[in-house]
Short mmCIF file of C-alpha atoms in Angstrom, two decimals:
data_model
loop_
_atom_site.label_atom_id
_atom_site.label_comp_id
_atom_site.label_asym_id
_atom_site.label_seq_id
_atom_site.Cartn_x
_atom_site.Cartn_y
_atom_site.Cartn_z
CA MET A 99 52.49 114.94 104.91
CA THR A 100 54.62 117.96 104.10
CA ASN A 101 58.05 117.80 102.50
CA SER A 102 59.67 118.99 105.75
CA THR A 103 57.94 116.25 107.70
CA PHE A 104 59.10 113.65 105.15
CA ALA A 105 62.67 114.94 105.38
CA GLU A 106 62.56 114.73 109.16
CA HIS A 107 61.03 111.22 109.12
CA PRO A 108 62.36 109.38 106.05
CA GLY A 109 60.73 106.14 105.06
CA PRO A 110 62.41 102.73 105.18
CA LEU A 111 63.57 102.95 101.56
CA ALA A 112 65.22 106.35 102.04
CA ALA A 113 66.86 105.18 105.25
CA ALA A 114 68.15 102.05 103.51
CA LEU A 115 69.57 104.11 100.64
CA HIS A 116 71.27 106.46 103.09
CA LEU A 117 72.76 103.52 104.98
CA GLY A 118 73.90 101.96 101.70
CA ARG A 119 75.69 105.15 100.66
CA ARG A 120 77.44 105.33 104.03
CA VAL A 121 78.55 101.71 103.78
CA LEU A 122 79.86 102.15 100.23
CA ALA A 123 81.76 105.26 101.35
CA THR A 124 83.70 103.17 103.88
CA PRO A 125 87.28 102.86 102.53
CA THR A 126 87.53 99.10 102.96
CA VAL A 127 84.20 98.20 101.34
CA GLY A 128 85.37 98.65 97.75
CA PRO A 129 88.46 96.44 98.16
CA LEU A 130 86.40 93.86 100.06
CA ILE A 131 83.82 93.68 97.27
CA ALA A 132 86.66 93.33 94.74
CA LEU A 133 88.16 90.48 96.79
CA LEU A 134 84.83 88.63 97.04
CA LEU A 135 84.17 89.01 93.31
CA THR A 136 87.68 87.78 92.51
CA MET A 137 87.24 84.74 94.75
CA ALA A 138 83.84 84.00 93.20
CA PHE A 139 85.34 84.15 89.71
CA PHE A 140 88.19 81.75 90.47
CA SER A 141 85.88 79.39 92.38
CA LEU A 142 83.86 79.03 89.17
CA LYS A 143 86.98 78.45 87.10
CA SER A 144 88.67 75.92 89.40
CA ASP A 145 87.19 73.37 91.82
CA ARG A 146 90.43 73.46 93.84
CA PHE A 147 90.33 77.18 94.59
CA LEU A 148 87.96 77.13 97.57
CA GLN A 149 89.50 74.06 99.15
CA ALA A 150 90.74 74.83 102.66
CA GLN A 151 94.27 73.71 101.90
CA ASN A 152 94.50 76.02 98.88
CA LEU A 153 93.16 79.02 100.80
CA SER A 154 95.71 78.40 103.54
CA LEU A 155 98.39 78.32 100.83
CA VAL A 156 97.21 81.73 99.62
CA MET A 157 97.64 83.16 103.12
CA GLN A 158 101.12 81.63 103.42
CA GLN A 159 102.04 83.26 100.12
CA VAL A 160 100.57 86.57 101.27
CA MET A 161 102.30 86.78 104.66
CA VAL A 162 105.64 88.19 103.48
CA VAL A 163 104.17 90.80 101.12
CA GLY A 164 101.46 91.51 103.68
CA VAL A 165 103.98 92.49 106.36
CA LEU A 166 106.02 94.53 103.87
CA ALA A 167 102.81 96.34 102.94
CA ILE A 168 102.23 97.47 106.54
CA GLY A 169 105.38 99.58 106.40
CA GLN A 170 104.54 100.74 102.90
CA THR A 171 101.09 101.82 104.10
CA LEU A 172 102.60 104.02 106.81
CA VAL A 173 104.90 105.69 104.28
CA ILE A 174 102.16 106.24 101.69
CA LEU A 175 99.83 107.66 104.36
CA THR A 176 102.39 110.46 104.75
CA ALA A 177 102.24 111.09 100.96
CA GLY A 178 105.57 109.33 100.42
CA ILE A 179 106.57 106.05 98.81
CA ASP A 180 109.27 103.49 99.58
CA LEU A 181 110.73 101.80 96.52
CA SER A 182 113.37 100.03 98.61
CA CYS A 183 111.17 97.81 100.79
CA GLY A 184 111.80 94.50 99.00
CA THR A 185 115.53 95.00 98.51
CA VAL A 186 116.00 96.08 102.14
CA MET A 187 114.15 92.92 103.18
CA ALA A 188 116.44 90.87 100.92
CA LEU A 189 119.52 92.36 102.60
CA GLY A 190 118.06 91.69 106.04
CA GLN A 191 117.47 88.01 105.32
CA ILE A 192 121.00 87.62 103.91
CA VAL A 193 122.46 89.17 107.07
CA MET A 194 120.41 86.80 109.23
CA THR A 195 121.25 83.65 107.34
CA LYS A 196 124.93 84.36 106.66
CA LEU A 197 125.59 85.19 110.31
CA ALA A 198 123.84 82.01 111.43
CA VAL A 199 125.38 79.67 108.83
CA GLU A 200 128.87 80.99 108.10
CA ASN A 201 129.72 82.98 111.23
CA GLY A 202 128.19 80.72 113.86
CA VAL A 203 126.12 83.47 115.43
CA PRO A 204 123.22 82.08 117.51
CA ALA A 205 119.81 82.28 115.85
CA LEU A 206 118.24 85.02 117.97
CA PRO A 207 121.16 87.48 117.72
CA ALA A 208 121.36 86.75 113.98
CA LEU A 209 117.66 87.55 113.62
CA ALA A 210 118.05 90.73 115.67
CA LEU A 211 121.01 91.94 113.59
CA GLY A 212 119.15 91.26 110.36
CA ILE A 213 116.11 93.19 111.58
CA LEU A 214 118.32 96.04 112.83
CA THR A 215 119.91 96.24 109.37
CA CYS A 216 116.46 96.92 107.93
CA VAL A 217 115.68 99.41 110.70
CA ALA A 218 118.93 101.25 109.86
CA PHE A 219 117.80 101.62 106.25
CA GLY A 220 114.42 102.91 107.42
CA LEU A 221 116.19 105.40 109.67
CA LEU A 222 118.37 106.52 106.75
CA ASN A 223 115.34 106.97 104.50
CA GLY A 224 113.54 108.94 107.19
CA ALA A 225 116.54 111.16 107.94
CA LEU A 226 116.98 112.09 104.28
CA VAL A 227 113.26 112.72 103.74
CA ALA A 228 112.50 114.51 107.02
CA GLY A 229 115.87 116.07 107.84
CA VAL A 230 117.27 116.99 104.43
CA GLY A 231 113.92 117.40 102.70
CA LEU A 232 114.64 115.14 99.74
CA PRO A 233 111.74 113.57 97.82
CA ALA A 234 110.88 110.09 99.11
CA PHE A 235 110.88 108.70 95.57
CA ILE A 236 114.51 109.75 94.96
CA VAL A 237 115.73 108.74 98.41
CA THR A 238 114.25 105.26 98.31
CA LEU A 239 115.32 104.74 94.71
CA GLY A 240 118.86 105.41 95.93
CA THR A 241 118.61 103.12 98.95
CA LEU A 242 117.05 100.44 96.74
CA ASN A 243 120.25 100.35 94.72
CA ILE A 244 122.45 100.49 97.82
CA ALA A 245 120.59 97.59 99.44
CA TYR A 246 120.65 95.63 96.19
CA ALA A 247 124.42 96.03 95.86
CA LEU A 248 125.09 95.20 99.52
CA THR A 249 122.94 92.08 99.29
CA HIS A 250 125.10 90.68 96.51
CA VAL A 251 128.37 91.87 98.06
CA VAL A 252 127.60 90.40 101.49
CA SER A 253 126.29 87.12 100.07
CA ASN A 254 128.90 86.87 97.32
CA ASP A 255 125.92 85.64 95.27
CA LEU A 256 125.71 82.48 97.35
CA THR A 257 122.65 80.96 99.00
CA PHE A 258 122.71 79.88 102.65
CA PRO A 259 120.84 76.61 103.34
CA GLY A 260 121.03 74.45 106.46
CA LEU A 261 119.59 77.08 108.79
CA PRO A 262 119.09 76.56 112.54
CA SER A 263 115.58 75.45 113.43
CA GLU A 264 114.99 78.64 115.45
CA LEU A 265 115.17 80.69 112.25
CA LEU A 266 112.41 78.57 110.75
CA PHE A 267 109.88 78.78 113.59
CA PHE A 268 107.38 81.00 111.76
CA GLY A 269 107.33 78.57 108.86
CA ARG A 270 106.03 75.77 111.06
CA THR A 271 102.39 74.86 110.66
CA PHE A 272 99.38 74.01 112.78
CA THR A 273 96.09 72.51 111.61
CA LEU A 274 92.86 74.48 111.71
CA ALA A 275 89.59 73.45 110.01
CA GLY A 276 91.39 70.82 107.98
CA ALA A 277 94.04 73.18 106.62
CA ASP A 278 97.63 73.88 107.59
CA PHE A 279 98.49 77.44 108.63
CA THR A 280 101.92 78.77 109.51
CA TYR A 281 102.72 80.75 112.63
CA GLY A 282 103.93 83.44 110.25
CA VAL A 283 100.34 84.05 109.14
CA VAL A 284 99.34 84.48 112.78
CA LEU A 285 102.18 86.97 113.29
CA MET A 286 101.08 88.90 110.20
CA LEU A 287 97.52 89.19 111.54
CA VAL A 288 98.80 90.31 114.96
CA LEU A 289 100.90 93.00 113.28
CA TYR A 290 97.90 94.21 111.29
CA ALA A 291 95.76 94.36 114.44
CA THR A 292 98.50 96.34 116.19
CA ALA A 293 98.91 98.75 113.27
CA TRP A 294 95.14 99.23 113.06
CA TYR A 295 94.97 100.12 116.74
CA VAL A 296 97.98 102.44 116.66
CA LEU A 297 96.79 104.35 113.60
CA GLY A 298 93.21 104.65 114.80
CA GLN A 299 93.52 105.04 118.55
CA THR A 300 96.75 106.89 119.32
CA ALA A 301 98.01 110.45 118.91
CA TRP A 302 100.89 109.19 116.78
CA GLY A 303 98.45 107.61 114.34
CA ARG A 304 96.44 110.83 114.08
CA HIS A 305 99.66 112.74 113.43
CA VAL A 306 100.57 110.35 110.61
CA TYR A 307 97.25 111.07 108.89
CA ALA A 308 97.60 114.80 109.51
CA VAL A 309 101.10 114.94 108.00
CA GLY A 310 99.91 113.07 104.91
CA ASP A 311 96.82 115.22 104.52
CA ASP A 312 98.64 118.57 104.71
CA LEU A 313 102.23 118.75 105.92
CA GLU A 314 102.31 122.52 106.40
CA ALA A 315 98.95 122.65 108.19
CA ALA A 316 100.11 119.85 110.50
CA ARG A 317 103.29 121.80 111.29
CA LEU A 318 101.32 124.96 112.05
CA THR A 319 99.12 123.06 114.53
CA GLY A 320 102.21 122.12 116.53
CA ILE A 321 102.84 118.61 115.21
CA LYS A 322 106.57 117.87 114.95
CA THR A 323 106.31 116.74 111.37
CA GLY A 324 110.00 115.86 111.03
CA ARG A 325 109.82 113.48 113.96
CA VAL A 326 106.65 111.88 112.61
CA LEU A 327 108.24 111.26 109.21
CA LEU A 328 111.43 109.91 110.76
CA SER A 329 109.45 107.54 112.98
CA VAL A 330 107.28 106.37 110.08
CA TYR A 331 110.24 105.36 107.92
CA THR A 332 111.99 103.76 110.90
CA VAL A 333 108.92 101.68 111.81
CA ALA A 334 108.58 100.76 108.14
CA GLY A 335 112.17 99.48 108.26
CA LEU A 336 111.23 97.38 111.28
CA THR A 337 108.37 95.76 109.36
CA TYR A 338 110.75 94.99 106.48
CA GLY A 339 113.03 93.23 108.96
CA ILE A 340 110.13 91.16 110.27
CA ALA A 341 109.17 90.34 106.66
CA ALA A 342 112.76 89.18 106.10
CA MET A 343 112.41 86.82 109.05
CA LEU A 344 109.17 85.44 107.59
CA LEU A 345 110.78 85.06 104.16
CA VAL A 346 113.59 82.99 105.68
CA SER A 347 111.13 80.81 107.57
CA ARG A 348 109.12 80.23 104.38
CA THR A 349 111.99 79.52 101.95
CA GLU A 350 114.27 77.86 104.56
CA LEU A 351 117.39 79.49 103.10
CA GLY A 352 119.05 82.82 102.51
CA ASP A 353 118.74 83.76 98.84
CA PRO A 354 120.26 87.04 97.53
CA ASN A 355 117.72 87.08 94.69
CA ALA A 356 114.65 86.75 96.92
CA GLY A 357 112.52 89.85 97.26
CA GLN A 358 114.46 91.96 94.80
CA THR A 359 111.68 92.75 92.33
CA THR A 360 108.20 91.35 92.78
CA GLU A 361 107.91 92.04 96.52
CA ASN A 362 108.69 95.75 95.98
CA LEU A 363 105.91 96.02 93.44
CA ASP A 364 103.47 93.70 95.21
CA ALA A 365 103.70 95.68 98.46
CA ILE A 366 102.86 98.94 96.70
CA THR A 367 100.13 97.17 94.72
CA ALA A 368 98.58 95.82 97.93
CA VAL A 369 98.46 99.29 99.47
CA VAL A 370 96.93 100.89 96.39
CA LEU A 371 94.38 98.11 95.87
CA GLY A 372 93.47 98.42 99.54
CA GLY A 373 92.29 101.98 99.03
CA THR A 374 95.13 103.98 100.57
CA SER A 375 95.56 107.21 98.65
CA LEU A 376 98.92 107.92 97.02
CA PHE A 377 98.25 111.57 97.85
CA GLY A 378 98.45 110.74 101.56
CA GLY A 379 96.17 111.18 104.54
CA ARG A 380 93.56 108.59 103.61
CA GLY A 381 93.49 104.82 103.93
CA THR A 382 93.58 101.94 106.41
CA VAL A 383 95.82 98.96 107.09
CA ILE A 384 92.76 96.70 106.98
CA GLY A 385 92.32 97.80 103.39
CA THR A 386 95.98 96.95 102.79
CA LEU A 387 95.45 93.44 104.18
CA ILE A 388 92.54 93.02 101.78
CA GLY A 389 94.69 94.39 98.94
CA ALA A 390 97.52 91.96 99.74
CA THR A 391 94.99 89.12 99.75
CA ILE A 392 93.66 90.26 96.36
CA VAL A 393 97.20 90.05 94.95
CA GLY A 394 97.64 86.58 96.46
CA VAL A 395 94.27 85.38 95.19
CA PHE A 396 95.01 86.59 91.67
CA ARG A 397 98.42 84.91 91.61
CA ASN A 398 97.03 81.67 93.00
CA GLY A 399 93.86 81.64 90.89
CA LEU A 400 95.64 82.40 87.64
CA THR A 401 98.13 79.63 88.37
CA LEU A 402 95.31 77.16 89.03
CA ILE A 403 93.64 77.91 85.71
CA GLY A 404 96.93 77.60 83.85
CA VAL A 405 97.71 81.25 83.03
CA ASP A 406 101.40 81.84 82.32
CA VAL A 407 103.35 83.83 84.93
CA ILE A 408 104.09 86.69 82.54
CA TYR A 409 100.36 87.32 82.10
CA GLN A 410 99.95 87.38 85.88
CA TYR A 411 102.24 90.42 85.92
CA LEU A 412 100.17 91.95 83.13
CA VAL A 413 96.95 91.53 85.13
CA THR A 414 98.60 92.94 88.26
CA GLY A 415 99.77 95.98 86.30
CA VAL A 416 96.28 96.63 84.97
CA LEU A 417 94.86 96.37 88.50
CA VAL A 418 97.35 98.93 89.81
CA ILE A 419 96.55 101.41 87.02
CA LEU A 420 92.82 101.01 87.67
CA ALA A 421 93.25 101.48 91.42
CA VAL A 422 95.41 104.59 90.97
CA SER A 423 92.89 106.00 88.48
CA VAL A 424 90.09 105.55 91.01
CA ASP A 425 92.29 107.18 93.67
CA LYS A 426 92.95 110.15 91.38
CA LEU A 427 89.26 110.63 90.60
CA THR A 428 88.37 110.36 94.30
CA HIS A 429 91.06 112.90 95.19
CA ARG A 430 89.68 115.36 92.62
CA SER A 431 86.13 114.98 93.95
CA LEU A 432 87.34 115.77 97.49
CA GLN A 433 89.11 118.97 96.46
#
C-alpha cells in the first residue's frame, strides 16, 4: 500500500487519534475534564461530597454566580470586562427589598424596578464603552464604585428581612432523585440554554463573536459595532438584575454587603475557567456553566475537608492565573 493510499484510507488507530484531537480541541472539553477530576478528588477526600443532597447544595450555591457569569461572558466575548457585576447586583437586590419592605410596593413591581436598576447600569456601561470609546476596565471600575456607594446610601447600611413570599419564589425547593433543588437552579439552566441558542444560532450572537474577534474588521463588514456593544452591556445588566432576584430568594433578606466582593471575582473566574478568552471572540456559555460549577465544587469540597476560607480564596486565585496563562498561550498559538 502506498503512502498516498494510506493517507486516503487511514487505519482505525489514525482515525481514533484524529477524532481524539478534534474532541480535545472543543472549547468545553478542557473545563469538563477539570470539573470531573475535581469531583473525583473531593469524592476520595470526603464521603459526603457525592451525596445527592450535597450536590444539590452546590448547584444552589452556584446559581447566583452562574447567572452573573452569563452577562460577564457576553462582555468578555467582546474583549471587554465588567468589574461592576456583583456591586450592581447588590444595588438591585437592595432596591427590590427596600421597596417591598419599607415602601409597601407590591412584590412584582419591586422586582421589576430592582432589575431595571441593574439594566440602567448596563446601559450606562455600554454607552460609555460604545458611544464614548472609554476602556471597559475603567468604565466598570467607576460604576463599581458608584453602585457600591448607592447601595449603602439607599440601604442606610440596614438589612431588610420579612420579605413578601413572592420575592422568595425562586428559593423554594422541589425534590428530585432524593435531593432538594430550588426553582432558581431551574431558571439558571433555562437562561444558559437561551444564551447558548442566541449566541450560536442568531445573527446577533455571530456579531458578538465578530466584534470580540476584531472590532475594526467587524465594522468594515457592515456590523454596527456600537449597537452590538451597547446591547451586550445592557443584556449583561439584565442578567445581573435576575441574579439579584435569585440572591434575595436564597438569602431571604436584602443585605447591602451581599455580592460586593466575592461575586464580582467568582463571575470572572467562572468565565475564565470555562475557556472564554479574555482577548475576545472565543468561548461558550456552556463552558461558563462548567466554570461556575468548578468554583462551586472547589468551595464546597474544601469546606467539607476542613480547609479554612482564606485558603479557598488562595486556591481560586491560583486557578484563575493558570486559566489565564493557558488562554494567553492559546492566543499566541492562534496568531
